[in-house]
PDB file of C-alpha atoms in Angstrom:
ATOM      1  CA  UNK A   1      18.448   3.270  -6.744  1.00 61.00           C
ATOM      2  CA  UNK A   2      16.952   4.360  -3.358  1.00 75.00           C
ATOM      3  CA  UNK A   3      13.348   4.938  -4.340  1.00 93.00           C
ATOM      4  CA  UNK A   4      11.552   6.016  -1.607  1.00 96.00           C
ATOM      5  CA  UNK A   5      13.756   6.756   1.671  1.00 96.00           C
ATOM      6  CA  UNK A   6      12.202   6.946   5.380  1.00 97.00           C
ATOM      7  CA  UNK A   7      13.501   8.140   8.539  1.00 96.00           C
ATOM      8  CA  UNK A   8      13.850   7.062  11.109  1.00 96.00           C
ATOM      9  CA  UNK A   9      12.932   3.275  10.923  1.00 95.00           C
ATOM     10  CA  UNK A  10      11.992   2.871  14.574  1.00 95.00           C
ATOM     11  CA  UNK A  11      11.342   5.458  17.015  1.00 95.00           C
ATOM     12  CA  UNK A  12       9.580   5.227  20.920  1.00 96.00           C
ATOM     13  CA  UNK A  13       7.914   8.595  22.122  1.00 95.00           C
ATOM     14  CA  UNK A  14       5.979   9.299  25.284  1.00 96.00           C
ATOM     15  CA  UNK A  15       2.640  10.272  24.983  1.00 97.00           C
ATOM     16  CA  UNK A  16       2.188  14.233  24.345  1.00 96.00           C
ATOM     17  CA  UNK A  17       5.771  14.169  22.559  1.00 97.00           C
ATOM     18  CA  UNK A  18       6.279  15.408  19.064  1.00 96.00           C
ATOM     19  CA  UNK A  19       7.889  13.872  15.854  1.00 96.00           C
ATOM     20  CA  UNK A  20       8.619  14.591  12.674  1.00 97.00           C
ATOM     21  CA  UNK A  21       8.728  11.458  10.160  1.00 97.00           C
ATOM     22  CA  UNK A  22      10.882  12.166   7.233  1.00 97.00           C
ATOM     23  CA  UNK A  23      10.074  10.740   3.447  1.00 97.00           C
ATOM     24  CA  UNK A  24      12.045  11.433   0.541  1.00 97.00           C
ATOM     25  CA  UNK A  25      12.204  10.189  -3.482  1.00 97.00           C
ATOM     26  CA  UNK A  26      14.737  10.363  -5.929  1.00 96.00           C
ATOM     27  CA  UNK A  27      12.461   9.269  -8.954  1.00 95.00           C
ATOM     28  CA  UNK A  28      10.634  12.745  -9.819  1.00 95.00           C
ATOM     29  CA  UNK A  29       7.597  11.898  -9.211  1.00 94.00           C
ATOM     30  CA  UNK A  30       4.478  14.452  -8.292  1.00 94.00           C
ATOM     31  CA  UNK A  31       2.426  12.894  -5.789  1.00 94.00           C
ATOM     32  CA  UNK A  32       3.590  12.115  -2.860  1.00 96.00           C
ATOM     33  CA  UNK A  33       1.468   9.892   0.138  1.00 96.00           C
ATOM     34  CA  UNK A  34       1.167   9.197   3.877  1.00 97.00           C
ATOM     35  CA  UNK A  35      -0.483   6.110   5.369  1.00 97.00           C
ATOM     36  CA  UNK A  36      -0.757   4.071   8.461  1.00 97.00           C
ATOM     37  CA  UNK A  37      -0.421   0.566   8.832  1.00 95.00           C
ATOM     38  CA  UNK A  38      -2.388  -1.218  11.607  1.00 93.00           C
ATOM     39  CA  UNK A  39      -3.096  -5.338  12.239  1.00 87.00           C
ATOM     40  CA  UNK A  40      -6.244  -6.192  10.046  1.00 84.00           C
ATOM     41  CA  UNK A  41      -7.297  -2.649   8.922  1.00 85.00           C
ATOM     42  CA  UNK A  42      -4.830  -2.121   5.589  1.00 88.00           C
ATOM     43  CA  UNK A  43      -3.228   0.704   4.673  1.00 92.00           C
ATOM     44  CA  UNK A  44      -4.820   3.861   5.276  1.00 94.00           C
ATOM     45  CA  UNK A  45      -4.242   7.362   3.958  1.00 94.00           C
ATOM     46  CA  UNK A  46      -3.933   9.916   6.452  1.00 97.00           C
ATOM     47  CA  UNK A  47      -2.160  12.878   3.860  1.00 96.00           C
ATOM     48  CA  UNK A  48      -1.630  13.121   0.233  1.00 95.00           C
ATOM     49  CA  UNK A  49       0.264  15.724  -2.089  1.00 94.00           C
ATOM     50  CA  UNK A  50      -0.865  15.286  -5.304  1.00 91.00           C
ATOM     51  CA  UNK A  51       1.649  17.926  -6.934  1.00 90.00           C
ATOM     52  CA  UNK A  52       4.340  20.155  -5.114  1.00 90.00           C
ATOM     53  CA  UNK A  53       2.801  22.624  -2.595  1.00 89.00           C
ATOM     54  CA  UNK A  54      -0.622  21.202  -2.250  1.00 92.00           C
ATOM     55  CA  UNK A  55      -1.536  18.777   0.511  1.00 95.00           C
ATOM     56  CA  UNK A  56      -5.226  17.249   1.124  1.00 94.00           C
ATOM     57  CA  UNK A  57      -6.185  15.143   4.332  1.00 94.00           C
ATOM     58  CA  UNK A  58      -7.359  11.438   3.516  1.00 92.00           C
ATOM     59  CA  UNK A  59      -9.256   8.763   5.302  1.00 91.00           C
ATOM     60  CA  UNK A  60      -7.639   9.187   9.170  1.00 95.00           C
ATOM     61  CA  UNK A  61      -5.943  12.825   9.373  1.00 97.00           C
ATOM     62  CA  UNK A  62      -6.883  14.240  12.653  1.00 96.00           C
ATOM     63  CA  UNK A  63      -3.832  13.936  15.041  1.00 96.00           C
ATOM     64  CA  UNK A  64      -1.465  14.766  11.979  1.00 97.00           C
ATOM     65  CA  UNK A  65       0.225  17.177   9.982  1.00 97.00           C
ATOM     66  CA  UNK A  66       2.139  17.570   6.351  1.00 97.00           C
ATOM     67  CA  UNK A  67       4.306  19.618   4.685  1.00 96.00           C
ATOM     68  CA  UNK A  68       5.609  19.459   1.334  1.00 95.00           C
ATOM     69  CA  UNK A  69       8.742  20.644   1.708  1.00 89.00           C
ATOM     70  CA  UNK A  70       9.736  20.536  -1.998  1.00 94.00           C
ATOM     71  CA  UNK A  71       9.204  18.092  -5.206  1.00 95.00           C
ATOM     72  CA  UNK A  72      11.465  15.231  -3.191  1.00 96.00           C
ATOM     73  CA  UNK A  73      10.178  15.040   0.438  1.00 97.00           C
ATOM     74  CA  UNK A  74       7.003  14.889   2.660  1.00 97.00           C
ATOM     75  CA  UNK A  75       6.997  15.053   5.895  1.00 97.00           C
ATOM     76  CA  UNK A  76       4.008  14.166   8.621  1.00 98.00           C
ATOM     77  CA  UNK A  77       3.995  15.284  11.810  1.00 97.00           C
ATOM     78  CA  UNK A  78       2.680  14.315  14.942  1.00 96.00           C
ATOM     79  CA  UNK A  79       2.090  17.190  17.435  1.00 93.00           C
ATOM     80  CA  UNK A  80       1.382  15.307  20.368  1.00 96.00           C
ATOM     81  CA  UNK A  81       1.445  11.960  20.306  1.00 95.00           C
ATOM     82  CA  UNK A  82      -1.212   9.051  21.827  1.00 96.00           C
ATOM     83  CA  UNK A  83      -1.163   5.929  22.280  1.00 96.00           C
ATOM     84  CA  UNK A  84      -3.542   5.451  19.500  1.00 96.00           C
ATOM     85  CA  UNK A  85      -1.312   6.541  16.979  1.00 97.00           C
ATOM     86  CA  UNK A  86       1.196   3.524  17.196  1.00 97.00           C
ATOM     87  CA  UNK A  87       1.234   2.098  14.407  1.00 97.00           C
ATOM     88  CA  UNK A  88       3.937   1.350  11.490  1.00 97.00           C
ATOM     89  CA  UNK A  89       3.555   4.496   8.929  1.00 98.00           C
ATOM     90  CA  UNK A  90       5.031   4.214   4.939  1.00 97.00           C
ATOM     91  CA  UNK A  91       4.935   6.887   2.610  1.00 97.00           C
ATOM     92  CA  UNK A  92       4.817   6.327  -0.995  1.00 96.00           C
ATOM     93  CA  UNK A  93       5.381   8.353  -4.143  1.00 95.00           C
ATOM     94  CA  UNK A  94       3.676   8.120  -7.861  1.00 93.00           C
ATOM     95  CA  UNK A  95       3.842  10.026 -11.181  1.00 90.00           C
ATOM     96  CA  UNK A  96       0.141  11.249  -9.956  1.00 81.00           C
ATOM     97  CA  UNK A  97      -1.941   9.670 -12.655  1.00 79.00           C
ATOM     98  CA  UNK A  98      -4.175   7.150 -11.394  1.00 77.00           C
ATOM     99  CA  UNK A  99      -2.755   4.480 -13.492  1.00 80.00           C
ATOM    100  CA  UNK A 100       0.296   4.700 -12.424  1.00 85.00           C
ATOM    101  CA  UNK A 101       1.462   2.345  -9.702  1.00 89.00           C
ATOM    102  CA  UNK A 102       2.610   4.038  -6.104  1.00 92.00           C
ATOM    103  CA  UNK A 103       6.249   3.294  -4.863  1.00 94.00           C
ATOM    104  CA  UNK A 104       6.712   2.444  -1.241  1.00 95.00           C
ATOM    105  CA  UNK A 105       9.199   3.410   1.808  1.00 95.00           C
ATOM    106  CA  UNK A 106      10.687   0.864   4.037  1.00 94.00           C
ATOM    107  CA  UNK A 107       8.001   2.186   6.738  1.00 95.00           C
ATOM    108  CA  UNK A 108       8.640   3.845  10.038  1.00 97.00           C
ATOM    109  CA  UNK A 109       7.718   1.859  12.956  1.00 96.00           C
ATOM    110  CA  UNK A 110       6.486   3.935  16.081  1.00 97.00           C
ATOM    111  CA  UNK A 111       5.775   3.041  18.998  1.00 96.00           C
ATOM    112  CA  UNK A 112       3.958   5.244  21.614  1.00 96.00           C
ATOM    113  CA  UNK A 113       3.365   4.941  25.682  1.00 95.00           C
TER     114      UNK A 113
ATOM    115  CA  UNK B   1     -17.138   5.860  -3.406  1.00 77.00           C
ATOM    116  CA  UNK B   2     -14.516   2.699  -4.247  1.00 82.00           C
ATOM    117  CA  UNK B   3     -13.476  -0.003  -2.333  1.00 89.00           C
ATOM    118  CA  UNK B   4     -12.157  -3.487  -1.755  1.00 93.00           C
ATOM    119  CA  UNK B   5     -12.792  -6.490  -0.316  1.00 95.00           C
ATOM    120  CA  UNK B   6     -10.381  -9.073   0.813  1.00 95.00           C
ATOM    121  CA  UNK B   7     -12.486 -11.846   2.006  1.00 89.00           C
ATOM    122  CA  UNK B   8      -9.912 -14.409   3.148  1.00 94.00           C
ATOM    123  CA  UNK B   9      -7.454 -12.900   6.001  1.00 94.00           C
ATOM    124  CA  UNK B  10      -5.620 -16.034   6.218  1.00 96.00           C
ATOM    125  CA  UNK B  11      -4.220 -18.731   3.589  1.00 97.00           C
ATOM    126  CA  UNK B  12      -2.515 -21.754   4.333  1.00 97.00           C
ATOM    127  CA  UNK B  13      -1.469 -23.879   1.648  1.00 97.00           C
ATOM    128  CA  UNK B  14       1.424 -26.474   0.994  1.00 97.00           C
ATOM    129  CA  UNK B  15       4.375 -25.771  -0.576  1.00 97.00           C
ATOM    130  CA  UNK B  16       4.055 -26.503  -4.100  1.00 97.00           C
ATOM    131  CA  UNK B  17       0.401 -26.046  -4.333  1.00 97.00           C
ATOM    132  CA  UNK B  18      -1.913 -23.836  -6.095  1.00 97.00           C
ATOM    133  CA  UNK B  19      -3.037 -20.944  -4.801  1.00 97.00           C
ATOM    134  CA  UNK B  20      -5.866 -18.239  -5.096  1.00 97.00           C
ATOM    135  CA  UNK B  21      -6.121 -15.229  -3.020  1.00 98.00           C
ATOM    136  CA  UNK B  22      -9.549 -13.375  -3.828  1.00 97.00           C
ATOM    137  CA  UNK B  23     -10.189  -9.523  -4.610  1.00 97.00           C
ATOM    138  CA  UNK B  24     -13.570  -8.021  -4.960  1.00 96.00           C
ATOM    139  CA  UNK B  25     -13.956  -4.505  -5.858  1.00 93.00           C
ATOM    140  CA  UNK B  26     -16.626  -1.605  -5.859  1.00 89.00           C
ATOM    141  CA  UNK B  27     -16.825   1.444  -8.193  1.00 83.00           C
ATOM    142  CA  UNK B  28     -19.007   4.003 -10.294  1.00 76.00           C
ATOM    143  CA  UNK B  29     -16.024   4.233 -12.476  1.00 79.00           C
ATOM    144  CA  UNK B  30     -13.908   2.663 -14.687  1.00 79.00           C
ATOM    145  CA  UNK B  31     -11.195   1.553 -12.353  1.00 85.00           C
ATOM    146  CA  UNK B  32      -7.526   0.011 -12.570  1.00 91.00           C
ATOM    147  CA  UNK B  33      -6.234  -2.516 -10.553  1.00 93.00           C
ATOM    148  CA  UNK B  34      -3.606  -3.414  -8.388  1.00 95.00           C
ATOM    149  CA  UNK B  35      -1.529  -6.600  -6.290  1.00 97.00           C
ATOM    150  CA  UNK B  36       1.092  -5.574  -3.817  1.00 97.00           C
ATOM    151  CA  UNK B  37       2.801  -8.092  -1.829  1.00 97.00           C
ATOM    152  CA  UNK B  38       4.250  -6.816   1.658  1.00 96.00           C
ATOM    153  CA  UNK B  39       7.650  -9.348   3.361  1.00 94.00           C
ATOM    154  CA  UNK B  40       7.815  -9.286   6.647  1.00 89.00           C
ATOM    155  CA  UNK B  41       8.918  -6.209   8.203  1.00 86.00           C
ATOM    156  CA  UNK B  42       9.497  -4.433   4.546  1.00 89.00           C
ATOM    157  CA  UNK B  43       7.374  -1.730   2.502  1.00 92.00           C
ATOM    158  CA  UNK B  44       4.910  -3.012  -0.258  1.00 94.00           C
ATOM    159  CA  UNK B  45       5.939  -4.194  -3.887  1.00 95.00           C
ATOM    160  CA  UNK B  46       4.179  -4.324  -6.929  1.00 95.00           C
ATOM    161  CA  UNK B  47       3.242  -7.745  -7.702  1.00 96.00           C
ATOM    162  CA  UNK B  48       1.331  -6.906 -11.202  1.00 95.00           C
ATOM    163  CA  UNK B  49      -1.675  -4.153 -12.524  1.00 94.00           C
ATOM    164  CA  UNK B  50      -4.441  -4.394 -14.507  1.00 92.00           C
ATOM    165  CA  UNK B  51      -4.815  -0.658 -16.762  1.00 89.00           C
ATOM    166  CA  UNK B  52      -6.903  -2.147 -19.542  1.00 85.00           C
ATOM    167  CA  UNK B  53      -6.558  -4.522 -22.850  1.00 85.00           C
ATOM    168  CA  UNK B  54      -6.200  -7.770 -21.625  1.00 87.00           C
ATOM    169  CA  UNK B  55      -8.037  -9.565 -18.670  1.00 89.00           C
ATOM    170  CA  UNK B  56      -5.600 -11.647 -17.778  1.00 95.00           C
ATOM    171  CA  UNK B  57      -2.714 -10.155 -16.400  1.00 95.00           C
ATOM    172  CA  UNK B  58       1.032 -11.149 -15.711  1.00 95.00           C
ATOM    173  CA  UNK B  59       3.105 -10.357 -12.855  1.00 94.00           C
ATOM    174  CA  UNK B  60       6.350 -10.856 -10.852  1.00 93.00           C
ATOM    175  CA  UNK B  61       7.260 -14.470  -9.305  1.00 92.00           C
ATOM    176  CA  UNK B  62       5.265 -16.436 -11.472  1.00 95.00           C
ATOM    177  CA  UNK B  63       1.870 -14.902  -9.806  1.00 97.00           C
ATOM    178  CA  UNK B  64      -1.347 -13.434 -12.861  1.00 97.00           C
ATOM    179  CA  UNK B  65      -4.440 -11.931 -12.119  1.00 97.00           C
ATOM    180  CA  UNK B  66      -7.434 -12.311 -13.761  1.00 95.00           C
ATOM    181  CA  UNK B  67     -10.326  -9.167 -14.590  1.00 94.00           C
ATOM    182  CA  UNK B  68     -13.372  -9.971 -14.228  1.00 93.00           C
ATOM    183  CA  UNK B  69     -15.664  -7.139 -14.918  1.00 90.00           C
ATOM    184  CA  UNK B  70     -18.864  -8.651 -14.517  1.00 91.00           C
ATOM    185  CA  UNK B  71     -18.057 -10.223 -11.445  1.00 92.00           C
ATOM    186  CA  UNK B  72     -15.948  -7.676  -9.846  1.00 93.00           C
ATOM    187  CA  UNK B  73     -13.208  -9.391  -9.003  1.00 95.00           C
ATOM    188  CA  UNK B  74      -9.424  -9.308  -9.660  1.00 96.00           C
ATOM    189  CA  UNK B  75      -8.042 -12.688  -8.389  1.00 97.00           C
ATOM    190  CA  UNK B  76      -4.577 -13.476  -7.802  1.00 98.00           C
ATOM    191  CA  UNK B  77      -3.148 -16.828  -8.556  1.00 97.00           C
ATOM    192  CA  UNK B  78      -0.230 -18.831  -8.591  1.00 97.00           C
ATOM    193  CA  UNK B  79      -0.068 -22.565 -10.326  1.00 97.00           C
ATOM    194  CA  UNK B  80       2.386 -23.525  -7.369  1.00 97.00           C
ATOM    195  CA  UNK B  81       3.385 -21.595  -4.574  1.00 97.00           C
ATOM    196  CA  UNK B  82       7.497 -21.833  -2.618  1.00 96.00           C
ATOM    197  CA  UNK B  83       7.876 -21.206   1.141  1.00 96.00           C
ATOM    198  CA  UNK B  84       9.605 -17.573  -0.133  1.00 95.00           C
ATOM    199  CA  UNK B  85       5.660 -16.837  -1.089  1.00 97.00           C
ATOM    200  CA  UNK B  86       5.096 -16.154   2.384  1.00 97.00           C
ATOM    201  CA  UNK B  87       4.227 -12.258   2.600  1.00 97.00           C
ATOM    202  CA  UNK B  88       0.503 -10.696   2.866  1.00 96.00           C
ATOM    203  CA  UNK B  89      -0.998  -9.399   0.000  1.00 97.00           C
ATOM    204  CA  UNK B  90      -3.006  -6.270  -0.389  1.00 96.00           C
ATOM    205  CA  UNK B  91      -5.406  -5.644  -3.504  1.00 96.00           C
ATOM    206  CA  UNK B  92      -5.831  -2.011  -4.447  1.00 94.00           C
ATOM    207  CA  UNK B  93      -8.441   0.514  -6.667  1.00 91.00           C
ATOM    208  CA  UNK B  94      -8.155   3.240  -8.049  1.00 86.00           C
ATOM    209  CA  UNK B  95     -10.175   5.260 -10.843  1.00 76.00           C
ATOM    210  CA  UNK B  96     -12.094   8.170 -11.507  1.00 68.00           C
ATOM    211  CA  UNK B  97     -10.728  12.159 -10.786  1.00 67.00           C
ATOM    212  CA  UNK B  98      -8.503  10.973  -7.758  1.00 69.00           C
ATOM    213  CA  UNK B  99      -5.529   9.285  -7.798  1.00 75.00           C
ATOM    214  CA  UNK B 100      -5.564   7.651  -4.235  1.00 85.00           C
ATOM    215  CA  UNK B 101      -5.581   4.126  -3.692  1.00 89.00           C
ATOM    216  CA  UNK B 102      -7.973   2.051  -1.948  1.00 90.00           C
ATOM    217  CA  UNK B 103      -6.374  -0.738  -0.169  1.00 92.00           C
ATOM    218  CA  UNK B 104      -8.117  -4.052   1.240  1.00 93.00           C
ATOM    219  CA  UNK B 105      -7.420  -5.741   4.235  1.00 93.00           C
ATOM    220  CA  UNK B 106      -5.030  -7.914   3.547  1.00 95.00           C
ATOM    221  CA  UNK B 107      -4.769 -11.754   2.928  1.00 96.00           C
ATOM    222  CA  UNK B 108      -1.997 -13.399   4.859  1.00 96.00           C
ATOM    223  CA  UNK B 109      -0.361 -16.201   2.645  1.00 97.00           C
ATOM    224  CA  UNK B 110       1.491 -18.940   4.945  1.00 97.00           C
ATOM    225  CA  UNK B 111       2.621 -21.306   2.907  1.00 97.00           C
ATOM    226  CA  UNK B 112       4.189 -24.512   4.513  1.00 95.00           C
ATOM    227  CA  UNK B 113       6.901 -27.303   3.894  1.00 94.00           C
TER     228      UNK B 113
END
């Protein structure tokens, strides 16, 4: 079973570059989540999709962008990158109901100078 | 607004020791709970949830977790801990209309020979 499936798993960009991080499930789930990972701060949400074709921002979005491609994958973009955002991002998927536990990626690490 | 507290950043303990890695939690709602234990460079599993019924709660690798309503608190514990225990933890809310998680911190458990 692949769960939740991230690309790429490392990646070095130049500041003012742009990326596309790729996230995709194979469990049918309906929500679908973007965070960052940073030393001593948690996880953070910077997207969500709760259901196919809507997206809403979450703690950290400015510097990002989603799109919910279909029910399987969310992507998050980066326009033009900054040193600020490196950091190691994961994006996890759930049935949506707040009871329900969230399944995570292997996490993208990226690096930015 | 929820959130979580991870007081300890940082746990050493001995192989074979007990261990307790503290959660404290904050919420207008009724909330569930959850433990997710991160290896090193790898995504986050789910260690064990609290949804309701029982306080005390089993999870995976011999770890529970106790409810405490009154207190707040959703400690994780383990009656004795192996050097494969060795991960960070992360303690997680959620509740209410939304069904985004709130992470803490972090508690880094280094457990040695």
């Amino acid at each position: 079973n692949a769960g939740v499936t991230q690309t790429p798993k490392f990646q070095v960009l130049k500041t003012g570059q742009s990326m596309t991080l790729q996230c995709a499930q194979d469990m049918n789930h309906n929500s679908m989540y973007w965070y960052r990972q940073d030393p001593g701060m948690g996880l953070r949400l910077i997207y969500y999709s709760a259901s196919e074709g809507t997206t809403d921002k979450g703690e950290v979005p400015n510097g990002y962008n989603v799109s919910r491609l279909n029910k399987r994958e969310f992507s998050l973009r980066l326009e033009s990158a900054a040193p600020s955002q490196t950091s190691v991002y994961f994006c996890a998927s759930s049935e949506g109901r707040n009871n329900q536990p969230q399944h995570f990626g292997d996490g993208t690490r990226l690096s930015i100078l | 607004a929820q959130s979580v507290t991870q007081l300890d950043s940082q746990v050493p303990v001995f192989e074979e020791a007990p261990v307790e890695l503290r959660c404290n939690y904050s919420s207008s709602v009724s909330v569930y709970l959850f433990w997710y234990v991160q290896y090193p460079n790898q995504g986050l599993q789910l260690l064990l949830k609290y949804l309701s019924g029982s306080t005390l709660v089993k999870g995976i690798n011999g770890f529970e977790a106790e409810f405490n309503k009154s207190q707040t608190s959703f400690h994780l514990r383990k009656p004795s801990v192996h050097i494969s225990d060795t991960a960070e933890y992360f303690c997680a809310v959620s509740g209410g209309a939304t069904n985004k998680l709130i992470f803490g911190t972090g508690t880094l458990l280094a457990v040695q020979p």
